[in-house]
């Protein structure tokens, strides 16, 4: 027998009370399992700005580690998580589930002996519903998770498949459809996905009056799904058809009634208005009835269903139009580029052999440049020579502390690589050698040819060329003239460098649109 497959766990959110409950159950199941547990449990802090560290629940232990992803949503947070893993499998768990006592043992059994063409294994979800009354619309909605396919409440993927597909599509900004999108891309790549036997429970949390209205935002994500996967994606993702067609009819009836108002003086106008109002009322009443019938007949639930049944159809259409506009040029996810920055004198001012986080000072425009890239779904990383370690001037720990400060000031990065060696070590990673770039690309599952390297000296550009990456030089006063003249691309500042990156990308996605136009 071969060794049991190794795994690590990624939780894309931090800071909710439920995380403590989840971790306690998870750690207990790991303790109780006979085999080796996870190599790490990564919690991703996706708050947009660095605040004080969040208090972790008690009894977490050394397995639990925290990453930052800069407020880009759960899809991006999961990508930050798996990029940090090294094990064969990455298991995504949500912070509001409760793993069963046998979860870790069952997971090991689920993953053991899976043939290489199986890329993912899904856990089984139970949503406990109130025993003493019928479930509300929202509770029934949550209960739908029991049947849902490939949801990341508990989903294990092979790490190398995540790397090959680019992981989750970060244009899905909320916890909706990003899991189905990844599953479809993995299936399209020829892999299989299976259901395992491990179990979690997913409680239906209390939700406010307007929750069903807020959920209409998902219509924008559905537009992106159609754009990326074609019209039959629901069938392939085992999703039932929504009510969007009826919402269009209902809204059209309401608009027809409004349009007939100026003509109310004439009998024909009155007839049209009356007919339109009757059609709107019938469609709305049917919608409310469908939602009320299986639920509890409380005054609160009835009021909530009546009000939101009126508001949902136009909201659904509004979000669908918003999505159509936002995603009109969206191309495939896997091909997006990676931008790897040199650190010193590119992102932060160069303080030679700096081991002091307090002395970190961003270069002008660095935060804006990075945020623009992040908003455009471009992954960002840092590749940095730190020969001060080999020289004994600073320790590797100092470098990590300074890097943590850089993330506090400039937001999270998808990958960090630094070379601790000096010239005499003859390593393959010290720029102008290509090793740092190759390593960073490999950790993101990217081809170096899809990477752009932005740096301030000739060594950065030579390293880029040696790795087969594109290089953009952003000179400072200390860059030598011959380095500037040797560079293939030069930008006056970081903002101009980002223009070059995104400009090329826009041209490519425009070509992609023409190719896929039907
Ligand atoms: Mg530099
Ligand atoms: Zn090195």
PDB file of N, CA and C in Angstrom, residues 45-84:
ATOM      1  N   UNK A  45      -7.915  35.450   6.948  1.00  0.00           N
ATOM      2  CA  UNK A  45      -8.496  36.697   7.439  1.00  0.00           C
ATOM      3  C   UNK A  45      -8.712  37.590   6.221  1.00  0.00           C
ATOM      4  N   UNK A  46      -9.959  37.721   5.787  1.00  0.00           N
ATOM      5  CA  UNK A  46     -10.240  38.456   4.550  1.00  0.00           C
ATOM      6  C   UNK A  46     -10.767  39.866   4.835  1.00  0.00           C
ATOM      7  N   UNK A  47     -10.463  40.404   5.998  1.00  0.00           N
ATOM      8  CA  UNK A  47     -10.860  41.800   6.228  1.00  0.00           C
ATOM      9  C   UNK A  47     -10.046  42.699   5.301  1.00  0.00           C
ATOM     10  N   UNK A  48     -10.680  43.741   4.742  1.00  0.00           N
ATOM     11  CA  UNK A  48      -9.992  44.575   3.750  1.00  0.00           C
ATOM     12  C   UNK A  48      -8.764  45.268   4.308  1.00  0.00           C
ATOM     13  N   UNK A  49      -8.815  45.728   5.530  1.00  0.00           N
ATOM     14  CA  UNK A  49      -7.671  46.451   6.063  1.00  0.00           C
ATOM     15  C   UNK A  49      -7.151  45.759   7.305  1.00  0.00           C
ATOM     16  N   UNK A  50      -5.839  45.835   7.443  1.00  0.00           N
ATOM     17  CA  UNK A  50      -5.222  45.177   8.584  1.00  0.00           C
ATOM     18  C   UNK A  50      -5.658  45.890   9.850  1.00  0.00           C
ATOM     19  N   UNK A  51      -6.294  45.175  10.724  1.00  0.00           N
ATOM     20  CA  UNK A  51      -6.598  45.695  12.044  1.00  0.00           C
ATOM     21  C   UNK A  51      -5.752  44.927  13.034  1.00  0.00           C
ATOM     22  N   UNK A  52      -6.085  45.046  14.300  1.00  0.00           N
ATOM     23  CA  UNK A  52      -5.384  44.204  15.279  1.00  0.00           C
ATOM     24  C   UNK A  52      -5.710  42.744  14.989  1.00  0.00           C
ATOM     25  N   UNK A  53      -4.795  41.828  15.323  1.00  0.00           N
ATOM     26  CA  UNK A  53      -5.073  40.422  15.061  1.00  0.00           C
ATOM     27  C   UNK A  53      -6.348  39.985  15.769  1.00  0.00           C
ATOM     28  N   UNK A  54      -7.144  39.170  15.091  1.00  0.00           N
ATOM     29  CA  UNK A  54      -8.388  38.724  15.701  1.00  0.00           C
ATOM     30  C   UNK A  54      -8.092  37.659  16.742  1.00  0.00           C
ATOM     31  N   UNK A  55      -8.826  37.682  17.831  1.00  0.00           N
ATOM     32  CA  UNK A  55      -8.613  36.631  18.830  1.00  0.00           C
ATOM     33  C   UNK A  55      -9.077  35.295  18.255  1.00  0.00           C
ATOM     34  N   UNK A  56      -8.227  34.288  18.328  1.00  0.00           N
ATOM     35  CA  UNK A  56      -8.613  32.958  17.875  1.00  0.00           C
ATOM     36  C   UNK A  56      -9.313  32.252  19.025  1.00  0.00           C
ATOM     37  N   UNK A  57     -10.187  31.301  18.686  1.00  0.00           N
ATOM     38  CA  UNK A  57     -10.807  30.528  19.756  1.00  0.00           C
ATOM     39  C   UNK A  57      -9.735  29.795  20.576  1.00  0.00           C
ATOM     40  N   UNK A  58     -10.076  29.452  21.800  1.00  0.00           N
ATOM     41  CA  UNK A  58      -9.139  28.693  22.640  1.00  0.00           C
ATOM     42  C   UNK A  58      -8.866  27.321  22.028  1.00  0.00           C
ATOM     43  N   UNK A  59      -7.947  26.625  22.606  1.00  0.00           N
ATOM     44  CA  UNK A  59      -7.493  25.285  22.196  1.00  0.00           C
ATOM     45  C   UNK A  59      -7.344  25.137  20.686  1.00  0.00           C
ATOM     46  N   UNK A  60      -6.715  26.064  20.014  1.00  0.00           N
ATOM     47  CA  UNK A  60      -6.475  25.838  18.593  1.00  0.00           C
ATOM     48  C   UNK A  60      -5.182  25.067  18.376  1.00  0.00           C
ATOM     49  N   UNK A  61      -4.120  25.431  19.062  1.00  0.00           N
ATOM     50  CA  UNK A  61      -2.876  24.674  18.952  1.00  0.00           C
ATOM     51  C   UNK A  61      -2.063  25.070  17.744  1.00  0.00           C
ATOM     52  N   UNK A  62      -0.916  24.409  17.564  1.00  0.00           N
ATOM     53  CA  UNK A  62       0.048  24.830  16.546  1.00  0.00           C
ATOM     54  C   UNK A  62      -0.385  24.512  15.112  1.00  0.00           C
ATOM     55  N   UNK A  63      -1.404  23.656  14.944  1.00  0.00           N
ATOM     56  CA  UNK A  63      -1.851  23.314  13.589  1.00  0.00           C
ATOM     57  C   UNK A  63      -2.461  24.509  12.879  1.00  0.00           C
ATOM     58  N   UNK A  64      -3.062  25.400  13.675  1.00  0.00           N
ATOM     59  CA  UNK A  64      -3.888  26.465  13.108  1.00  0.00           C
ATOM     60  C   UNK A  64      -3.028  27.675  12.779  1.00  0.00           C
ATOM     61  N   UNK A  65      -3.096  28.116  11.521  1.00  0.00           N
ATOM     62  CA  UNK A  65      -2.293  29.263  11.099  1.00  0.00           C
ATOM     63  C   UNK A  65      -3.169  30.250  10.339  1.00  0.00           C
ATOM     64  N   UNK A  66      -2.801  31.518  10.386  1.00  0.00           N
ATOM     65  CA  UNK A  66      -3.643  32.579   9.823  1.00  0.00           C
ATOM     66  C   UNK A  66      -2.952  33.237   8.636  1.00  0.00           C
ATOM     67  N   UNK A  67      -3.713  33.448   7.565  1.00  0.00           N
ATOM     68  CA  UNK A  67      -3.231  34.168   6.382  1.00  0.00           C
ATOM     69  C   UNK A  67      -4.124  35.382   6.173  1.00  0.00           C
ATOM     70  N   UNK A  68      -3.650  36.335   5.380  1.00  0.00           N
ATOM     71  CA  UNK A  68      -4.482  37.503   5.069  1.00  0.00           C
ATOM     72  C   UNK A  68      -4.735  37.553   3.564  1.00  0.00           C
ATOM     73  N   UNK A  69      -5.954  37.965   3.158  1.00  0.00           N
ATOM     74  CA  UNK A  69      -6.234  38.025   1.732  1.00  0.00           C
ATOM     75  C   UNK A  69      -6.783  39.375   1.285  1.00  0.00           C
ATOM     76  N   UNK A  70      -6.879  40.342   2.178  1.00  0.00           N
ATOM     77  CA  UNK A  70      -7.128  41.710   1.759  1.00  0.00           C
ATOM     78  C   UNK A  70      -8.551  42.054   1.325  1.00  0.00           C
ATOM     79  N   UNK A  71      -9.556  41.337   1.819  1.00  0.00           N
ATOM     80  CA  UNK A  71     -10.938  41.749   1.579  1.00  0.00           C
ATOM     81  C   UNK A  71     -11.413  41.572   0.159  1.00  0.00           C
ATOM     82  N   UNK A  72     -11.020  40.483  -0.488  1.00  0.00           N
ATOM     83  CA  UNK A  72     -11.412  40.277  -1.881  1.00  0.00           C
ATOM     84  C   UNK A  72     -12.472  39.193  -2.027  1.00  0.00           C
ATOM     85  N   UNK A  73     -13.076  38.783  -0.923  1.00  0.00           N
ATOM     86  CA  UNK A  73     -14.164  37.818  -0.983  1.00  0.00           C
ATOM     87  C   UNK A  73     -13.695  36.391  -0.745  1.00  0.00           C
ATOM     88  N   UNK A  74     -14.678  35.493  -0.525  1.00  0.00           N
ATOM     89  CA  UNK A  74     -14.324  34.123  -0.135  1.00  0.00           C
ATOM     90  C   UNK A  74     -13.590  33.329  -1.220  1.00  0.00           C
ATOM     91  N   UNK A  75     -13.860  33.623  -2.492  1.00  0.00           N
ATOM     92  CA  UNK A  75     -13.151  32.888  -3.545  1.00  0.00           C
ATOM     93  C   UNK A  75     -11.659  33.209  -3.487  1.00  0.00           C
ATOM     94  N   UNK A  76     -11.345  34.500  -3.379  1.00  0.00           N
ATOM     95  CA  UNK A  76      -9.943  34.914  -3.289  1.00  0.00           C
ATOM     96  C   UNK A  76      -9.310  34.408  -1.993  1.00  0.00           C
ATOM     97  N   UNK A  77     -10.093  34.410  -0.916  1.00  0.00           N
ATOM     98  CA  UNK A  77      -9.550  33.936   0.366  1.00  0.00           C
ATOM     99  C   UNK A  77      -9.198  32.451   0.270  1.00  0.00           C
ATOM    100  N   UNK A  78     -10.049  31.672  -0.395  1.00  0.00           N
ATOM    101  CA  UNK A  78      -9.731  30.245  -0.545  1.00  0.00           C
ATOM    102  C   UNK A  78      -8.477  30.063  -1.409  1.00  0.00           C
ATOM    103  N   UNK A  79      -8.317  30.914  -2.427  1.00  0.00           N
ATOM    104  CA  UNK A  79      -7.103  30.816  -3.252  1.00  0.00           C
ATOM    105  C   UNK A  79      -5.855  31.135  -2.435  1.00  0.00           C
ATOM    106  N   UNK A  80      -5.936  32.180  -1.617  1.00  0.00           N
ATOM    107  CA  UNK A  80      -4.811  32.496  -0.738  1.00  0.00           C
ATOM    108  C   UNK A  80      -4.509  31.300   0.155  1.00  0.00           C
ATOM    109  N   UNK A  81      -5.568  30.640   0.618  1.00  0.00           N
ATOM    110  CA  UNK A  81      -5.390  29.485   1.500  1.00  0.00           C
ATOM    111  C   UNK A  81      -4.689  28.334   0.797  1.00  0.00           C
ATOM    112  N   UNK A  82      -5.218  27.898  -0.350  1.00  0.00           N
ATOM    113  CA  UNK A  82      -4.609  26.697  -0.949  1.00  0.00           C
ATOM    114  C   UNK A  82      -3.229  26.990  -1.514  1.00  0.00           C
ATOM    115  N   UNK A  83      -2.979  28.261  -1.898  1.00  0.00           N
ATOM    116  CA  UNK A  83      -1.641  28.578  -2.399  1.00  0.00           C
ATOM    117  C   UNK A  83      -0.587  28.347  -1.309  1.00  0.00           C
ATOM    118  N   UNK A  84      -1.004  28.439  -0.046  1.00  0.00           N
ATOM    119  CA  UNK A  84      -0.052  28.237   1.055  1.00  0.00           C
ATOM    120  C   UNK A  84       0.135  26.759   1.389  1.00  0.00           C
TER     121      UNK A  84
END
